[in-house]
Short mmCIF file of C-alpha atoms and ligand atoms in Angstrom, two decimals:
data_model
loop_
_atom_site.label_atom_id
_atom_site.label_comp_id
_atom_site.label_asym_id
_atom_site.label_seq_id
_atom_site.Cartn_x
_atom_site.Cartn_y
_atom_site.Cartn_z
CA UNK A 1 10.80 13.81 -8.83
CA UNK A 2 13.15 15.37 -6.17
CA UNK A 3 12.89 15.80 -2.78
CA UNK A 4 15.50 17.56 0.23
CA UNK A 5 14.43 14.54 2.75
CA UNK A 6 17.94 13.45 3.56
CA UNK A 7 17.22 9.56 5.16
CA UNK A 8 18.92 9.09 8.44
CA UNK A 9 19.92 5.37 7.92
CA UNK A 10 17.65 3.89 10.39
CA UNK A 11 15.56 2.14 8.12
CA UNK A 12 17.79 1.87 4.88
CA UNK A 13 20.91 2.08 4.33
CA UNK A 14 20.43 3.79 0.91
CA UNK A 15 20.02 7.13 0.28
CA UNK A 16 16.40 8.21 -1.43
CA UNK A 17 18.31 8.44 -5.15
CA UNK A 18 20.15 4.77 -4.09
CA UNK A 19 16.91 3.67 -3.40
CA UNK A 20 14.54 5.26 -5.96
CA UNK A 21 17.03 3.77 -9.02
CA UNK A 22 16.58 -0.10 -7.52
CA UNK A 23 12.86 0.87 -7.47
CA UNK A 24 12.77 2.02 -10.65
CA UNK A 25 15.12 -0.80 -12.30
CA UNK A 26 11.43 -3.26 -11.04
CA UNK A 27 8.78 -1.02 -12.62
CA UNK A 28 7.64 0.23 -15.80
CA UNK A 29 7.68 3.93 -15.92
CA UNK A 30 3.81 4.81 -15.34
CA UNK A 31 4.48 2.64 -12.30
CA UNK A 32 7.76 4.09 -11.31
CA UNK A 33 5.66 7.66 -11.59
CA UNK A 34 2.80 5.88 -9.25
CA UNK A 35 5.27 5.35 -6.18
CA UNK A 36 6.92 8.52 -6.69
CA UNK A 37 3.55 10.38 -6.67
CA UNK A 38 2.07 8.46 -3.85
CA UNK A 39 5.35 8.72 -1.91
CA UNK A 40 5.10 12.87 -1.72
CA UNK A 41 0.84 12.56 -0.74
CA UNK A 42 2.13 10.02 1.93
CA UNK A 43 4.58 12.82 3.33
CA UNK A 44 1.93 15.79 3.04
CA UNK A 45 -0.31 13.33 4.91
CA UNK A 46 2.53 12.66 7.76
CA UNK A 47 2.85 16.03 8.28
CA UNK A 48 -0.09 16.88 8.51
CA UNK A 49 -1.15 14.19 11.20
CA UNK A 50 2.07 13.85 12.80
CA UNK A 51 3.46 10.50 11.39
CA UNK A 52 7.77 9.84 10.04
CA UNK A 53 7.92 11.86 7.27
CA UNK A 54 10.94 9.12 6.69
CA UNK A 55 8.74 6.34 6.97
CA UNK A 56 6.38 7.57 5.03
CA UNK A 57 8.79 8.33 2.29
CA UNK A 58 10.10 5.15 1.77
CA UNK A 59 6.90 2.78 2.23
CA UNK A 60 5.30 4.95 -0.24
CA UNK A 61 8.56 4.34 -2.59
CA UNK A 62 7.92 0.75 -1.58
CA UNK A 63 4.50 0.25 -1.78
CA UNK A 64 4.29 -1.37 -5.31
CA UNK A 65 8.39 -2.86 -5.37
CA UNK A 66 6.25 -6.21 -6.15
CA UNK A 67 3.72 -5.18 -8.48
CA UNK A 68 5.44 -6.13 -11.64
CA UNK A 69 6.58 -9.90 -10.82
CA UNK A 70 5.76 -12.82 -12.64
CA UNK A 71 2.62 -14.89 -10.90
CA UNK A 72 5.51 -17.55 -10.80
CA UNK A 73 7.73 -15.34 -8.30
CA UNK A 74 5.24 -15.43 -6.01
CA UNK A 75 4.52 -18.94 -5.67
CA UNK A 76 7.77 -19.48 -5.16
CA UNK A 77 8.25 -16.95 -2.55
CA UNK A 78 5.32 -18.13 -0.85
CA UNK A 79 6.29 -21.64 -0.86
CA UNK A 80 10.09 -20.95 -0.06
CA UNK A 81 9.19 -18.93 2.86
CA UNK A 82 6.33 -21.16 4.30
CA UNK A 83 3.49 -18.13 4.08
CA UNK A 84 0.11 -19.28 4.54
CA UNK A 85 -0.74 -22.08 1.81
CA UNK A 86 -3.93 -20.17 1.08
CA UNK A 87 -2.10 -17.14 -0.60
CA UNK A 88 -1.40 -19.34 -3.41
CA UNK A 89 -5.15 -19.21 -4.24
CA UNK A 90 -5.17 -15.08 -4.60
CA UNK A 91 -3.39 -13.32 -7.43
CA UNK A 92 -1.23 -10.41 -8.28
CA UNK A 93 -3.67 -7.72 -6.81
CA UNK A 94 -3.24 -9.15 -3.47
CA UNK A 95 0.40 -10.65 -3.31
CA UNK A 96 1.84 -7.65 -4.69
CA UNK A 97 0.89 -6.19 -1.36
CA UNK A 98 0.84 -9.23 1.00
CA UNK A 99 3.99 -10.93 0.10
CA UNK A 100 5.83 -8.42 -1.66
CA UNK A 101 7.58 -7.43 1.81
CA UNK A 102 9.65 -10.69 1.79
CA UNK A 103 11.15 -9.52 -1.53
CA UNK A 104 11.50 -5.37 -0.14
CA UNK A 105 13.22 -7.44 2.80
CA UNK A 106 15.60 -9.63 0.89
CA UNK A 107 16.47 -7.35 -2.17
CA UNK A 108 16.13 -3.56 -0.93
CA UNK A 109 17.35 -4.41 2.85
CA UNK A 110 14.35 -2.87 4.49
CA UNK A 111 13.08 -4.64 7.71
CA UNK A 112 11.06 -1.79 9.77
CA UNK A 113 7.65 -3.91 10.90
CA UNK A 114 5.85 -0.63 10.31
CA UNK A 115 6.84 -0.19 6.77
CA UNK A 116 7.02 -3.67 5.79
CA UNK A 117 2.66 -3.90 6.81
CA UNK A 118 2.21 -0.67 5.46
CA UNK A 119 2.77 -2.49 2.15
CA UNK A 120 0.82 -5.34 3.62
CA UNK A 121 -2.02 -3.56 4.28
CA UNK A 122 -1.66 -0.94 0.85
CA UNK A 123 -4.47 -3.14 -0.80
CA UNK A 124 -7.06 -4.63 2.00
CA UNK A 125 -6.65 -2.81 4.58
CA UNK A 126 -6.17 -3.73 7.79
CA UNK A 127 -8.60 -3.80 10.98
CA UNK A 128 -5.57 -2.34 13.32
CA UNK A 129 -3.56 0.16 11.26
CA UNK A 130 -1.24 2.46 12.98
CA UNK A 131 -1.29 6.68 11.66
CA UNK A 132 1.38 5.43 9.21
CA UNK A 133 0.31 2.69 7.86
CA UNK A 134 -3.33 4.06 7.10
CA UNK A 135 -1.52 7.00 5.17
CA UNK A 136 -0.03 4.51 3.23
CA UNK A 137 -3.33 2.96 2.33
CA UNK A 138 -5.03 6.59 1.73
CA UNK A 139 -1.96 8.00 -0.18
CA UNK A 140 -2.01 5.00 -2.72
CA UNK A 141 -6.23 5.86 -3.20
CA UNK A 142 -6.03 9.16 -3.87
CA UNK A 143 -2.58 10.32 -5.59
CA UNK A 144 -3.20 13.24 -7.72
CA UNK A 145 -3.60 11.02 -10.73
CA UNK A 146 -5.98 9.22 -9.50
CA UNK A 147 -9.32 9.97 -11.40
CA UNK A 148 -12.27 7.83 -10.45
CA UNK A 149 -15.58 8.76 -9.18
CA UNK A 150 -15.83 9.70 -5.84
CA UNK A 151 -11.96 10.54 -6.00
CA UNK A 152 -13.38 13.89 -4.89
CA UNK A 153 -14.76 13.49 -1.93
CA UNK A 154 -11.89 10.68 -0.60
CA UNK A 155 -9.59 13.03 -0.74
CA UNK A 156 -11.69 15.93 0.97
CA UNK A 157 -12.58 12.92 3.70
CA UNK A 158 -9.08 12.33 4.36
CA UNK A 159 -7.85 16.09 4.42
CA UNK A 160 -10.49 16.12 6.87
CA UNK A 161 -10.17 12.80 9.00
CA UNK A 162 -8.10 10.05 8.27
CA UNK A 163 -10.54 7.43 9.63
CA UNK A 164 -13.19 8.80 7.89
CA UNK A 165 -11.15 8.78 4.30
CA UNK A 166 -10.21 4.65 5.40
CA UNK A 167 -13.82 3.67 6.17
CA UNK A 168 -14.54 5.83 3.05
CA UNK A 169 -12.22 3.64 0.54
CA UNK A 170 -12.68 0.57 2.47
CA UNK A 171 -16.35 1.06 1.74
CA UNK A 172 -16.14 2.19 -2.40
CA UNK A 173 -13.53 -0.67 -2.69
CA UNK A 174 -15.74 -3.93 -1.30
CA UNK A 175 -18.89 -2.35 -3.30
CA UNK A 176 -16.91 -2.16 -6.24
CA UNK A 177 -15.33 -5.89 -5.89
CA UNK A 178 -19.08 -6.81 -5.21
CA UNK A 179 -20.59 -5.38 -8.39
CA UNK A 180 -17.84 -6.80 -10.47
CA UNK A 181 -17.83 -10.35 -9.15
CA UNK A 182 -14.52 -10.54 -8.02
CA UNK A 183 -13.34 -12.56 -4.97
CA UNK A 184 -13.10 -10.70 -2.07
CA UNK A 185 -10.11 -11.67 -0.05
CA UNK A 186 -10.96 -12.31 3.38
CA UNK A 187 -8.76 -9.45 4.97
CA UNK A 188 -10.60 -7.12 3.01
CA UNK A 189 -13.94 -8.19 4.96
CA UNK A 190 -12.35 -8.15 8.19
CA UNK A 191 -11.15 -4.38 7.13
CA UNK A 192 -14.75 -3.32 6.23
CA UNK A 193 -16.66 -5.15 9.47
CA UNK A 194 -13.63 -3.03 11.56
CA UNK A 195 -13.84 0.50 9.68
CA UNK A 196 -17.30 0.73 8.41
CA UNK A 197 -20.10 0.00 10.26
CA UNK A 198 -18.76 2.59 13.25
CA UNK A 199 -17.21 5.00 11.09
CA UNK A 200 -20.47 7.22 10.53
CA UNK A 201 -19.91 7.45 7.34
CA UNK A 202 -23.71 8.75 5.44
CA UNK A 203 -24.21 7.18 2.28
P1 GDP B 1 -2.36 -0.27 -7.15
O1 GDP B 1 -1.42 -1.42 -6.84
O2 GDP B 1 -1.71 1.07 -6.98
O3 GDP B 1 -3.00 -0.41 -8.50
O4 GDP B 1 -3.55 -0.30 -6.06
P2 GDP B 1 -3.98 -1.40 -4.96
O5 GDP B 1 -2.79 -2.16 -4.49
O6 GDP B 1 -4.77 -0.68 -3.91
O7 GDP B 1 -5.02 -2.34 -5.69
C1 GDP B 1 -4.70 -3.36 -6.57
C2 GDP B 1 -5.97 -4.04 -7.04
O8 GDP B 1 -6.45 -4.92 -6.03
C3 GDP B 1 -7.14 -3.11 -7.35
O9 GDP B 1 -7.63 -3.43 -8.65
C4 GDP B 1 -8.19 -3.47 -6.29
O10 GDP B 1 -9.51 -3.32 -6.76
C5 GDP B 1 -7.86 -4.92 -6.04
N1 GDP B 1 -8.35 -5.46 -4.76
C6 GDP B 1 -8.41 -4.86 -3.54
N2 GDP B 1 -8.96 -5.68 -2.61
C7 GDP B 1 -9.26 -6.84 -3.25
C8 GDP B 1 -9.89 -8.07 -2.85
O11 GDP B 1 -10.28 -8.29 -1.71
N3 GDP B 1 -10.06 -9.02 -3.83
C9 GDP B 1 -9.64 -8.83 -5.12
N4 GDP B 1 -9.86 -9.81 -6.00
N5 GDP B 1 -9.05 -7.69 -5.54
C10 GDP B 1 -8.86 -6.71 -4.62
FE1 FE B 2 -0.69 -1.69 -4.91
FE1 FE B 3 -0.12 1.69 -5.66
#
């Protein structure tokens, strides 16, 4: 995909093509097509509530740099860099997003705070999330090829209120981790007990 955002070199020193062909030499093309598509909702969505359109270009490009590592990268990384011992207890779906920063740092040159926890937060959430950063975490939810039910109504939510689309997603995400079992990572808790029970969201 193209785009005519020229990037002013405050946060990379790539351009967007420099920095969408080390993205893409990481990820398998559906995944290549993922970032790209959640990179141009994440712009529509800084526009429209007055976030950087910059920013939000390149954390969407960003998001999932990480997703396609071997489990065995991440241990390393998490060990090498003295993270908190307990990540090595999660898996892919959550260190793609909570310690793939340190490799976006290392290997793409990327240090803005902002951008670097919107990929933190991409997956659980956050209980503080700045206008950016919950774009991020909407954009990734409800890219046009995303096709689940309720898909719908989180993006009308969003279109409408941004907080309302988080607490919506944080909501649909713990009920689905609930009915299939799966460990909820504690972040993810602290997201819903922050976003949900205030949000007035009517079930
Ligand atoms: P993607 O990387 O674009 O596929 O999307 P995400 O990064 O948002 O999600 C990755 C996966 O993490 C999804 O399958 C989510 O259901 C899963 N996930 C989100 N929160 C948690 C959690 O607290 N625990 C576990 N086990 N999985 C989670
Ligand atoms: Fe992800
Ligand atoms: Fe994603």
């Amino acid at each position: 995909m193209t785009s005519d955002l020229v990037y002013s070199d405050h946060y990379t020193t790539d351009t967007r093509d420099q920095l969408l062909a080390k993205i893409e030499a990481h990820l398998r093309p559906e995944r290549f097509a993922h970032v790209q598509r959640v990179e141009q909702t994440a712009i529509a969505l800084a526009k429209q509530y007055g976030a950087d359109v910059e920013k939000a270009s390149i954390a969407g490009l960003v998001h999932d740099y990480a997703k396609q590592r071997p489990d065995s990268d991440f241990l390393q990384a998490i060990s090498d860099y003295r993270l908190d011992p307990d990540l090595a207890n999660w898996n892919n779906a959550i260190w793609h997003g909570v310690v793939g920063p340190e490799f976006i740092k290392r290997e793409l040159g990327i240090y803005d705070e902002e951008i670097l926890n919107a990929v933190r937060y991409h997956t659980t959430g956050n209980p503080y999330m700045t206008t950016l950063e919950k774009i991020v975490y909407m954009a990734d939810y409800i890219e046009p090829a995303r096709d689940f039910d309720g898909v719908a109504e989180a993006r009308e939510m969003t279109a409408r209120d941004l907080d309302l689309g988080v607490a919506f997603q944080t909501w649909h995400t713990l009920t689905y981790l609930i009915a299939e079992n799966k460990a909820i990572y504690p972040k993810t808790i602290e997201t819903y007990n922050a976003w949900v029970p205030t949000s007035g969201l009517v079930k």
